XYZ file of C-alpha atoms in Angstrom:
701
model
C -71.644 -43.556 44.503
C -70.493 -40.758 42.150
C -72.338 -40.440 38.873
C -70.349 -40.906 35.663
C -69.665 -37.772 33.547
C -71.931 -37.670 30.522
C -69.920 -37.826 27.321
C -70.450 -35.322 24.484
C -71.696 -36.665 21.183
C -70.562 -34.727 18.084
C -72.779 -34.315 15.066
C -72.097 -36.711 12.213
C -70.694 -35.579 8.881
C -71.596 -36.761 5.399
C -71.680 -35.627 1.791
C -74.957 -34.114 0.616
C -75.700 -33.162 -3.012
C -75.663 -29.395 -3.437
C -79.173 -29.328 -4.893
C -80.477 -30.754 -1.586
C -79.168 -27.706 0.345
C -81.053 -24.455 1.011
C -79.847 -21.318 2.793
C -81.382 -20.905 6.247
C -83.313 -17.719 6.909
C -81.946 -17.804 10.458
C -78.372 -16.988 9.327
C -77.297 -13.966 11.393
C -74.958 -12.532 8.733
C -76.772 -9.744 6.875
C -73.968 -7.296 6.064
C -71.295 -8.002 3.476
C -67.801 -8.112 4.990
C -64.456 -9.703 4.232
C -63.599 -11.543 1.035
C -66.241 -11.158 -1.690
C -68.418 -14.074 -2.855
C -66.649 -13.962 -6.239
C -63.203 -14.222 -4.612
C -64.402 -17.014 -2.318
C -65.761 -18.884 -5.355
C -62.365 -18.482 -7.031
C -60.647 -19.848 -3.935
C -62.973 -22.916 -3.867
C -62.324 -23.479 -7.563
C -58.567 -23.405 -6.913
C -58.274 -25.157 -3.559
C -61.610 -26.940 -3.046
C -63.991 -26.497 -0.098
C -61.634 -26.189 2.873
C -64.347 -25.951 5.579
C -67.546 -28.053 5.739
C -71.031 -26.566 5.911
C -73.181 -26.932 9.038
C -76.699 -28.156 8.132
C -79.951 -29.373 9.684
C -82.672 -31.484 8.103
C -85.729 -29.546 6.947
C -88.941 -30.957 8.482
C -92.440 -30.816 7.069
C -95.524 -29.757 8.975
C -95.791 -33.162 10.635
C -92.154 -33.198 11.768
C -90.900 -35.613 9.117
C -87.672 -35.015 7.209
C -88.203 -33.697 3.666
C -84.816 -34.745 2.259
C -83.656 -31.101 2.149
C -81.141 -29.514 4.496
C -80.888 -25.873 5.551
C -77.532 -24.131 6.055
C -77.446 -21.926 9.190
C -73.602 -21.747 9.332
C -71.589 -21.374 6.127
C -73.913 -19.136 4.134
C -71.068 -17.378 2.248
C -69.597 -20.733 1.260
C -73.068 -21.840 0.116
C -73.457 -18.717 -2.057
C -69.974 -19.220 -3.505
C -70.897 -22.809 -4.450
C -74.164 -21.522 -5.879
C -72.220 -19.040 -8.035
C -69.977 -21.831 -9.341
C -73.110 -23.848 -10.269
C -74.564 -20.854 -12.133
C -71.260 -20.475 -13.966
C -71.518 -24.197 -14.869
C -68.153 -24.811 -13.228
C -69.791 -27.137 -10.655
C -72.485 -29.783 -11.081
C -75.606 -29.019 -9.066
C -75.609 -32.558 -7.697
C -71.977 -32.436 -6.557
C -71.631 -33.866 -3.009
C -70.794 -31.192 -0.467
C -69.075 -32.072 2.866
C -71.514 -31.215 5.660
C -71.769 -31.540 9.426
C -75.380 -32.608 10.102
C -76.969 -31.738 13.434
C -80.131 -33.292 14.863
C -83.327 -31.646 13.590
C -84.809 -31.929 17.085
C -81.775 -30.468 18.836
C -82.722 -28.126 21.650
C -80.154 -25.549 20.472
C -81.779 -22.847 18.375
C -80.572 -22.665 14.812
C -79.974 -18.924 15.295
C -77.559 -19.738 18.121
C -75.600 -22.075 15.841
C -75.285 -19.352 13.163
C -74.228 -16.721 15.702
C -71.644 -18.953 17.393
C -70.110 -19.958 14.051
C -69.516 -16.296 13.126
C -68.343 -14.829 16.430
C -66.181 -17.665 17.716
C -63.904 -17.776 14.713
C -60.476 -16.174 15.334
C -59.281 -14.106 12.361
C -55.722 -14.667 11.179
C -53.282 -12.127 12.608
C -51.871 -9.945 9.794
C -48.321 -10.927 10.764
C -49.182 -14.598 10.242
C -50.442 -13.695 6.784
C -47.241 -11.775 5.973
C -45.108 -14.702 7.113
C -47.259 -17.169 5.164
C -46.674 -15.129 1.993
C -42.930 -15.235 2.731
C -43.081 -19.023 3.164
C -44.854 -19.409 -0.173
C -42.193 -17.336 -1.920
C -39.389 -19.289 -0.262
C -41.010 -22.465 -1.618
C -40.840 -21.209 -5.181
C -43.958 -19.122 -5.834
C -43.402 -15.761 -7.485
C -45.013 -12.541 -6.250
C -47.364 -12.621 -9.227
C -48.390 -16.226 -8.522
C -49.076 -15.434 -4.874
C -51.103 -12.389 -5.914
C -53.187 -14.477 -8.335
C -53.784 -17.188 -5.743
C -55.172 -14.734 -3.164
C -56.838 -12.266 -5.549
C -54.647 -9.256 -4.682
C -52.226 -7.194 -6.747
C -48.525 -7.977 -6.976
C -47.833 -4.621 -5.290
C -49.864 -5.726 -2.250
C -47.803 -8.913 -2.047
C -44.559 -6.900 -2.253
C -45.796 -4.612 0.510
C -46.739 -7.488 2.832
C -43.466 -9.286 2.169
C -41.610 -6.042 2.909
C -43.223 -5.941 6.342
C -41.466 -9.184 7.247
C -38.096 -7.443 6.711
C -38.604 -5.298 9.818
C -36.544 -6.166 12.895
C -37.831 -9.389 14.566
C -37.984 -7.508 17.853
C -40.379 -4.963 16.340
C -42.437 -7.725 14.747
C -42.890 -9.200 18.225
C -44.014 -5.771 19.446
C -46.547 -5.618 16.616
C -47.716 -9.176 17.325
C -48.363 -8.118 20.920
C -50.584 -5.253 19.701
C -48.174 -2.631 21.099
C -47.605 -1.164 17.631
C -50.076 -0.298 14.880
C -49.853 -1.588 11.341
C -49.225 1.964 10.102
C -46.255 2.298 12.459
C -44.868 -1.049 11.299
C -45.225 0.075 7.686
C -43.194 3.200 8.441
C -40.252 1.100 9.669
C -39.915 -0.584 6.260
C -38.269 2.592 4.916
C -34.943 1.333 6.313
C -33.403 -2.146 6.296
C -31.134 -1.345 9.255
C -32.592 -3.377 12.135
C -30.371 -1.693 14.719
C -31.509 1.764 13.615
C -35.143 0.630 13.561
C -34.837 -0.548 17.164
C -33.116 2.710 18.207
C -35.962 4.760 16.749
C -38.600 2.632 18.483
C -36.713 2.900 21.768
C -36.741 6.686 21.421
C -40.460 6.849 20.586
C -42.143 4.019 22.473
C -42.559 5.974 25.719
C -43.933 9.031 23.911
C -47.670 9.383 23.519
C -47.072 10.783 20.056
C -45.299 8.365 17.738
C -46.890 9.010 14.381
C -45.686 7.107 11.301
C -44.321 10.325 9.743
C -42.050 10.785 12.772
C -40.708 7.253 12.352
C -40.009 7.853 8.672
C -38.357 11.206 9.407
C -36.057 9.736 12.051
C -35.098 6.799 9.830
C -34.251 9.130 6.927
C -32.756 12.089 8.818
C -29.236 11.326 7.531
C -30.334 10.821 3.934
C -31.046 13.080 0.954
C -34.293 13.154 -1.000
C -34.080 11.812 -4.548
C -35.723 15.074 -5.640
C -32.741 17.058 -4.283
C -30.895 19.140 -6.891
C -27.664 17.208 -6.256
C -29.308 13.835 -6.895
C -31.010 15.115 -10.032
C -27.687 16.539 -11.231
C -25.788 13.267 -10.770
C -28.688 10.996 -11.688
C -30.168 8.323 -9.440
C -29.033 5.583 -11.826
C -25.414 6.807 -11.720
C -25.553 6.919 -7.928
C -26.854 3.335 -7.726
C -24.272 2.186 -10.293
C -21.568 3.600 -8.015
C -22.861 1.355 -5.226
C -25.174 3.778 -3.464
C -28.256 2.483 -1.690
C -31.699 4.037 -2.105
C -34.336 3.799 0.602
C -37.842 3.319 -0.770
C -41.265 3.502 0.836
C -43.646 0.929 -0.654
C -46.607 2.292 1.289
C -46.556 6.007 0.461
C -45.442 8.274 -2.380
C -41.754 8.794 -1.627
C -40.929 10.996 -4.674
C -38.173 8.644 -5.768
C -36.997 7.650 -2.302
C -33.985 8.729 -0.275
C -30.281 8.568 -1.096
C -28.661 6.831 1.861
C -24.943 7.268 1.149
C -24.593 11.059 1.359
C -20.742 11.113 1.257
C -20.873 9.099 -1.980
C -23.422 11.541 -3.402
C -21.227 14.530 -2.475
C -18.219 12.857 -4.100
C -20.144 12.162 -7.306
C -21.413 15.752 -7.361
C -17.894 17.122 -6.872
C -16.461 14.858 -9.559
C -19.129 15.725 -12.122
C -18.881 19.454 -11.359
C -15.111 19.289 -11.717
C -15.441 17.472 -15.054
C -17.864 20.127 -16.287
C -15.533 22.860 -15.038
C -12.580 21.343 -16.897
C -14.645 21.447 -20.095
C -15.379 25.138 -19.505
C -11.694 25.744 -18.669
C -10.805 24.761 -22.237
C -12.335 28.097 -23.299
C -9.359 29.878 -21.707
C -10.866 31.559 -18.628
C -8.480 32.760 -15.914
C -10.362 31.206 -13.030
C -13.339 28.970 -12.351
C -15.134 28.624 -9.060
C -17.138 25.451 -8.503
C -19.802 24.858 -5.900
C -23.095 23.043 -5.728
C -24.691 26.331 -4.678
C -23.314 29.859 -4.358
C -24.656 32.317 -1.766
C -26.809 35.248 -2.754
C -24.743 38.166 -4.069
C -21.676 36.113 -5.014
C -21.158 38.238 -8.146
C -21.395 41.598 -6.371
C -18.294 43.729 -6.855
C -17.321 41.912 -10.059
C -17.498 43.420 -13.541
C -19.641 41.345 -15.900
C -18.381 41.144 -19.470
C -20.819 42.125 -22.205
C -20.493 39.291 -24.705
C -22.037 39.164 -28.133
C -24.580 36.586 -29.212
C -23.349 34.285 -31.970
C -25.286 34.575 -35.216
C -27.350 31.624 -36.343
C -25.754 29.514 -39.037
C -27.723 28.294 -42.032
C -27.869 24.906 -40.349
C -29.256 26.501 -37.168
C -31.941 28.323 -39.182
C -32.948 25.077 -40.880
C -33.032 23.187 -37.576
C -35.165 25.852 -35.889
C -37.650 25.938 -38.777
C -37.931 22.134 -38.843
C -38.605 22.053 -35.104
C -41.265 24.761 -35.383
C -42.956 22.954 -38.275
C -43.041 19.694 -36.316
C -44.383 21.513 -33.251
C -47.185 23.154 -35.281
C -48.076 19.837 -36.915
C -48.325 17.921 -33.627
C -50.366 20.657 -31.958
C -52.753 20.807 -34.925
C -53.204 17.025 -35.001
C -54.167 16.891 -31.324
C -55.945 20.224 -30.999
C -59.276 18.539 -30.189
C -57.837 15.985 -27.763
C -58.632 16.403 -24.071
C -55.251 14.948 -23.163
C -52.134 14.467 -25.274
C -50.735 10.927 -25.709
C -47.644 10.358 -23.596
C -45.312 10.025 -26.576
C -46.642 13.236 -28.172
C -46.379 15.144 -24.900
C -42.806 13.926 -24.447
C -41.882 14.901 -28.019
C -43.329 18.410 -27.612
C -41.222 18.798 -24.485
C -38.115 17.756 -26.410
C -38.929 20.245 -29.168
C -39.333 23.081 -26.646
C -35.971 22.270 -25.086
C -34.299 22.122 -28.493
C -35.817 25.468 -29.538
C -34.718 27.025 -26.262
C -31.176 25.769 -26.868
C -31.165 27.344 -30.343
C -32.496 30.680 -29.066
C -30.276 30.827 -25.968
C -26.990 30.574 -27.792
C -23.741 31.032 -25.876
C -22.158 34.481 -25.835
C -18.864 35.175 -27.546
C -16.172 37.072 -25.644
C -12.950 38.745 -26.693
C -9.920 36.497 -26.116
C -8.196 39.190 -24.074
C -11.237 39.561 -21.804
C -11.476 35.801 -21.332
C -7.870 35.732 -20.154
C -8.659 38.073 -17.247
C -12.175 36.889 -16.378
C -13.648 33.853 -14.703
C -16.662 31.553 -14.440
C -18.963 30.272 -11.701
C -20.049 26.638 -12.151
C -22.892 25.361 -9.956
C -26.191 23.456 -9.981
C -29.546 25.051 -10.719
C -32.603 24.387 -8.559
C -33.864 21.871 -11.141
C -30.629 19.864 -11.092
C -29.268 21.262 -14.364
C -25.753 22.634 -14.730
C -25.434 26.402 -14.232
C -22.470 28.161 -15.881
C -22.086 31.924 -15.264
C -19.340 33.233 -17.562
C -17.461 36.488 -17.808
C -16.839 37.976 -14.344
C -13.753 40.104 -13.708
C -12.372 40.563 -10.203
C -11.077 44.029 -9.221
C -7.534 42.711 -8.798
C -7.618 41.301 -12.328
C -8.560 44.585 -14.010
C -5.893 45.719 -16.535
C -5.053 49.424 -16.167
C -5.009 51.672 -19.226
C -1.316 52.480 -18.619
C -0.293 48.824 -18.626
C -2.469 48.194 -21.661
C -0.909 50.990 -23.714
C 2.668 50.408 -22.492
C 3.072 47.120 -24.302
C -0.039 46.277 -26.284
C 1.807 43.967 -28.608
C 3.284 41.984 -25.744
C -0.139 41.740 -24.145
C -1.517 40.428 -27.370
C 1.179 37.792 -27.469
C 0.483 36.920 -23.867
C -3.226 36.582 -24.575
C -2.552 34.531 -27.626
C -0.413 32.137 -25.626
C -2.380 32.124 -22.426
C -2.213 28.743 -20.760
C -5.564 27.222 -19.917
C -5.856 27.320 -16.132
C -6.986 24.319 -14.214
C -10.525 24.408 -12.909
C -10.767 25.588 -9.320
C -12.946 23.340 -7.240
C -14.661 24.819 -4.220
C -15.335 22.241 -1.567
C -19.060 21.767 -1.130
C -19.963 22.417 2.425
C -23.146 21.047 3.965
C -22.385 22.271 7.486
C -22.751 25.632 9.138
C -26.064 25.010 10.876
C -26.501 25.838 14.557
C -26.561 22.820 16.859
C -30.216 22.053 17.490
C -29.727 19.711 20.387
C -32.307 20.235 23.056
C -31.298 21.851 26.313
C -33.122 19.767 28.897
C -31.364 21.346 31.903
C -32.224 25.014 31.456
C -35.394 25.577 29.479
C -35.834 29.252 30.334
C -36.060 32.171 27.907
C -32.572 32.742 26.520
C -31.400 35.611 24.319
C -31.529 34.870 20.601
C -28.258 33.598 19.089
C -26.183 36.294 17.337
C -25.945 34.256 14.150
C -29.719 33.795 13.991
C -30.369 37.523 14.488
C -27.807 38.356 11.783
C -29.489 35.942 9.376
C -32.949 37.301 10.162
C -31.859 40.923 9.698
C -30.176 39.962 6.417
C -33.595 39.027 5.063
C -35.070 42.167 6.607
C -32.389 44.250 4.859
C -33.404 42.751 1.506
C -37.068 43.387 2.183
C -36.315 46.997 3.187
C -34.233 47.487 0.033
C -37.063 46.184 -2.096
C -39.582 48.402 -0.297
C -37.369 51.485 -0.672
C -36.880 50.749 -4.380
C -40.683 50.982 -4.761
C -40.757 54.407 -3.038
C -38.658 56.899 -5.067
C -39.708 59.895 -2.989
C -38.632 58.198 0.254
C -35.362 57.122 -1.385
C -34.655 60.738 -2.421
C -35.367 61.925 1.108
C -33.150 59.257 2.682
C -30.228 60.056 0.410
C -30.690 63.824 0.873
C -30.688 63.303 4.615
C -27.359 61.467 4.369
C -25.881 64.090 2.042
C -26.689 66.857 4.540
C -24.991 64.906 7.330
C -21.920 64.450 5.174
C -21.637 68.064 3.918
C -22.535 70.146 6.966
C -20.015 69.831 9.822
C -22.650 70.349 12.492
C -23.904 66.850 11.771
C -22.147 63.596 12.513
C -22.484 60.645 10.171
C -21.664 57.510 12.149
C -22.615 53.986 11.095
C -25.724 55.050 9.156
C -28.340 52.669 7.861
C -28.287 54.552 4.533
C -24.819 53.985 3.104
C -25.096 56.235 0.085
C -21.599 55.432 -1.257
C -23.358 53.268 -2.699
C -21.566 50.362 -1.036
C -23.432 47.117 -1.337
C -23.522 45.173 1.918
C -22.834 41.466 1.647
C -24.172 38.886 4.074
C -21.352 36.852 5.569
C -23.965 34.876 7.503
C -27.129 33.873 5.733
C -29.708 31.156 6.050
C -30.110 28.666 3.176
C -32.494 29.846 0.476
C -31.976 33.598 1.032
C -31.496 34.152 -2.703
C -34.936 32.607 -3.333
C -36.923 34.829 -0.960
C -39.477 37.159 -2.657
C -37.490 40.348 -1.943
C -34.268 38.947 -3.419
C -36.102 37.741 -6.532
C -37.802 41.118 -7.027
C -34.492 43.001 -6.673
C -32.754 40.648 -9.101
C -35.489 40.999 -11.752
C -35.427 44.803 -11.521
C -31.622 44.848 -11.667
C -31.520 42.741 -14.818
C -34.137 44.957 -16.467
C -32.028 48.088 -15.894
C -28.833 46.303 -16.951
C -30.441 45.467 -20.278
C -31.126 49.168 -20.916
C -27.828 50.656 -19.769
C -25.271 51.532 -22.505
C -22.255 49.241 -22.719
C -19.822 52.188 -22.966
C -19.338 54.025 -19.685
C -18.608 57.277 -21.565
C -22.139 57.242 -22.923
C -23.759 56.677 -19.517
C -24.084 60.366 -18.556
C -25.856 61.397 -21.752
C -28.099 58.342 -21.464
C -29.123 59.307 -17.938
C -29.864 62.866 -19.083
C -32.110 61.493 -21.824
C -34.330 59.713 -19.302
C -37.590 61.258 -18.202
C -37.860 62.436 -14.622
C -39.968 59.482 -13.515
C -37.474 57.007 -14.997
C -34.571 58.829 -13.350
C -36.384 58.621 -10.041
C -37.054 54.890 -10.446
C -33.399 54.202 -11.289
C -32.288 56.431 -8.415
C -34.494 54.516 -5.972
C -33.222 51.177 -7.276
C -29.572 52.212 -6.870
C -30.175 53.874 -3.499
C -31.793 50.692 -2.179
C -28.466 48.864 -2.490
C -27.084 51.150 0.203
C -29.500 49.900 2.846
C -27.767 48.150 5.725
C -30.215 47.043 8.411
C -27.993 44.166 9.470
C -27.295 43.250 13.061
C -23.657 42.434 13.773
C -22.070 41.230 16.968
C -20.061 44.059 18.510
C -16.720 43.661 20.246
C -17.577 44.067 23.920
C -14.126 45.568 24.556
C -14.418 48.145 21.777
C -11.601 46.702 19.710
C -13.684 45.924 16.623
C -14.882 48.060 13.724
C -18.472 47.998 14.971
C -19.595 49.029 18.447
C -22.805 48.313 20.292
C -23.733 52.002 20.044
C -23.146 51.939 16.295
C -25.365 48.897 15.853
C -28.065 50.559 17.943
C -27.950 53.668 15.748
C -28.059 51.611 12.558
C -31.112 49.636 13.677
C -32.880 52.798 14.854
C -32.429 54.375 11.427
C -33.481 51.148 9.721
C -36.719 51.190 11.731
C -37.354 54.764 10.616
C -36.991 53.668 6.979
C -39.237 50.692 7.673
C -41.998 52.916 9.043
C -41.661 55.390 6.161
C -41.901 52.672 3.491
C -44.577 50.676 5.280
C -42.351 47.612 5.562
C -44.223 44.498 6.659
C -42.147 41.301 6.807
C -45.329 39.211 6.642
C -46.278 40.858 3.345
C -42.650 40.438 2.262
C -43.184 36.681 2.485
C -41.526 35.736 5.786
C -43.109 32.872 7.734
C -41.677 31.157 10.835
C -40.401 27.683 9.931
C -38.303 25.010 11.598
C -35.365 25.928 9.382
C -35.357 29.717 9.718
C -36.327 30.134 13.392
C -38.316 27.569 15.386
C -35.766 24.763 15.153
C -32.957 27.057 16.281
C -34.276 28.493 19.534
C -35.100 26.993 22.925
C -38.406 25.349 23.782
C -39.358 28.371 25.873
C -38.898 30.615 22.827
C -41.052 28.299 20.732
C -43.834 28.303 23.325
C -43.659 32.081 23.656
C -43.978 32.453 19.872
C -47.065 30.205 19.814
C -48.513 32.030 22.811
C -48.187 35.406 21.048
C -49.217 34.220 17.601
C -51.841 31.547 18.252
C -52.938 31.886 21.860
C -52.445 30.146 25.199
C -54.792 27.296 24.274
C -52.445 26.307 21.437
C -49.471 26.324 23.795
C -51.122 23.624 25.890
C -51.313 21.403 22.808
C -47.531 21.267 22.337
C -45.854 22.108 25.665
C -45.284 18.410 26.434
C -43.554 17.592 23.126
C -39.888 17.060 22.430
C -38.186 20.049 20.881
C -38.107 18.754 17.284
C -41.794 17.812 17.377
C -42.668 21.051 19.138
C -40.907 23.116 16.463
C -42.692 21.262 13.666
C -46.118 21.699 15.291
C -45.370 25.352 16.053
C -44.617 25.947 12.373
C -48.077 24.629 11.520
C -49.824 26.638 14.245
C -48.074 29.911 13.305
C -48.334 29.494 9.518
C -51.080 32.074 8.919
C -50.925 34.139 12.127
C -48.557 36.866 10.913
C -46.330 36.369 13.951
C -42.798 37.785 13.709
C -39.747 37.400 15.986
C -38.334 40.539 17.607
C -35.623 41.263 14.985
C -38.249 41.479 12.228
C -40.689 43.759 14.064
C -40.960 47.532 13.841
C -41.273 49.631 17.021
C -44.882 49.646 18.164
C -45.487 46.061 17.065
C -46.123 43.469 19.820
C -42.958 42.696 21.788
C -42.155 39.411 23.537
C -42.848 40.419 27.134
C -40.943 37.428 28.449
C -37.707 38.909 27.094
C -38.005 42.208 28.968
C -36.631 40.776 32.197
C -33.039 39.813 32.959
C -31.456 37.663 30.272
C -30.598 34.071 31.045
C -27.070 32.946 31.660
C -25.050 32.435 28.538
C -24.196 28.927 27.457
C -20.740 27.644 28.454
C -17.860 28.909 26.371
C -19.794 31.701 24.629
C -20.283 35.426 25.163
C -23.420 37.515 25.517
C -23.608 40.748 23.551
C -24.847 43.938 25.193
C -28.592 44.392 24.684
C -29.751 47.004 22.184
C -31.832 49.745 23.766
C -35.128 51.073 22.347
C -37.430 48.376 20.939
C -34.590 46.164 22.061
C -33.599 43.027 20.257
C -32.325 40.605 22.853
C -29.148 39.068 21.506
C -26.724 36.486 22.806
C -24.194 34.055 21.482
C -25.370 30.534 20.800
């Protein structure tokens, strides 16, 4: 006969006055973790004791019950109740729900304490997020939820934002196939389809960092810190119906503007409105663009306007501003930090004083009628208006001026105000960076990239030559001899002593902000300020200069003749530039580079995703890292996708001083992998002939 299964008997439960309870010394919890005792006490005060305590009777030396009960499981709840008693928010004799086990139970009290702590299953974070959402849907505000669970309102907003991620991705997170940090990154966008596309692209990669997720979700957006957004104003963009992506979990510097076409339209409209205001001054032409390329005023005559005198009202305003500035600074001279309102007011005063000091120039009406204006956006988002530039075709000859001066005066007096000319803002022009997965061999550098790189090298060489008057004299003298003596042939020289300034038809973004360009511009403005306005007085002024000053000015002017630019030659010889001519130009440029001690690293060039690494093949990227950082660094990135590889390569090469071939001088390390036969050109493009001698390997993209 089979024996009956013995039934389990559960411990009884009853209410025990709190002052009859004592904390067991066998409680295994020794380290503080989780919600604090204070927060737990607040929760009990709000919601009551949700979970009973587990207790055992305390026995005396003879094994009799003493009327006290020890608490082996629920020690934190006991201490929270104890805190409430000390705060006189709870009577010490208040009955506490308890589960009472047998004092003579064979199970050790330590085992009970351990089991109670390790067998509990913590709430999954996603369940908490969804519970917060349920509370809000039932009428609780974010602030009320925050107060109920002792967190900040920002924490509640963050956790509620996590529930807005695609349900499919939430299921992935619930299955522990995605980290919380990755889930947080997906909240940047509300587009569930795009979120799922990004996860599909990354889930099989071993490297799917949160920053990559954010970058992919915002790759078609514009930072709120962008000059165009600052020019239009984020509020105006949102008023026009534009959406802004925000990151609640990291500093997003204002977020991302999602509707780029709308932003471009608002920029164009505001620029055009500003240009129409300037057009009322009577200028012949106005060019409008969000950003003009470096050298856009070269070849144009700049009018020398006169500064308007300060009116009595201007003098009074300036003095009042200075007095207020002195007073505020004196009042807070001893303060470690200025109050926000005072700091803001001082900033306003500085801007107002700057506006008074930088008064607009006044131009002759006849000059205005033949000159124009460039309207653009400064780097800080403010409007930039460059007035008074005369094109060569708009210059009025002396004969025409004297033939009918009175008629010209009438014409000027009745000049119609031209409409503002709006230049379409282009955001294109970048080389396709799509990864070539089929042929990953070393390919020749794209012609456009080499031209852009040598444009920056030309600027750096100009700046270096301008700092070396003796070398500049020698270079110009060398060119003069080749021009004067028939035994020499001057053909496509690097030193174009005309002096004919070379423009850069192809240039990477930000060329005007490179150190060499800034140094040249500052020097140029300094000399312009000293030159006489009347051309007839220029000769005598030059004679009056000391020899050292003449040499410095000579070197500055001579530097504008430097042309170290690579150009794609017509392979059939039908163009103005041949492969032999380019080779000769670059050879001479290298000679100047050696003589001046040109170092593109010292000139400020660093390999970045934008200027090199993101525009060449993976093999080129790996070769750059191999040369600059070593083979061991190559093994860290050779498995990455091209975009990730380029970004990591930028970090690895940041302080190595590595340069691509077009920026090196002969004798510097050369990419050995490029010395063999060049790879096949890409479909539909041509490959230029290689340049001999410290060859730069070139090919069409």
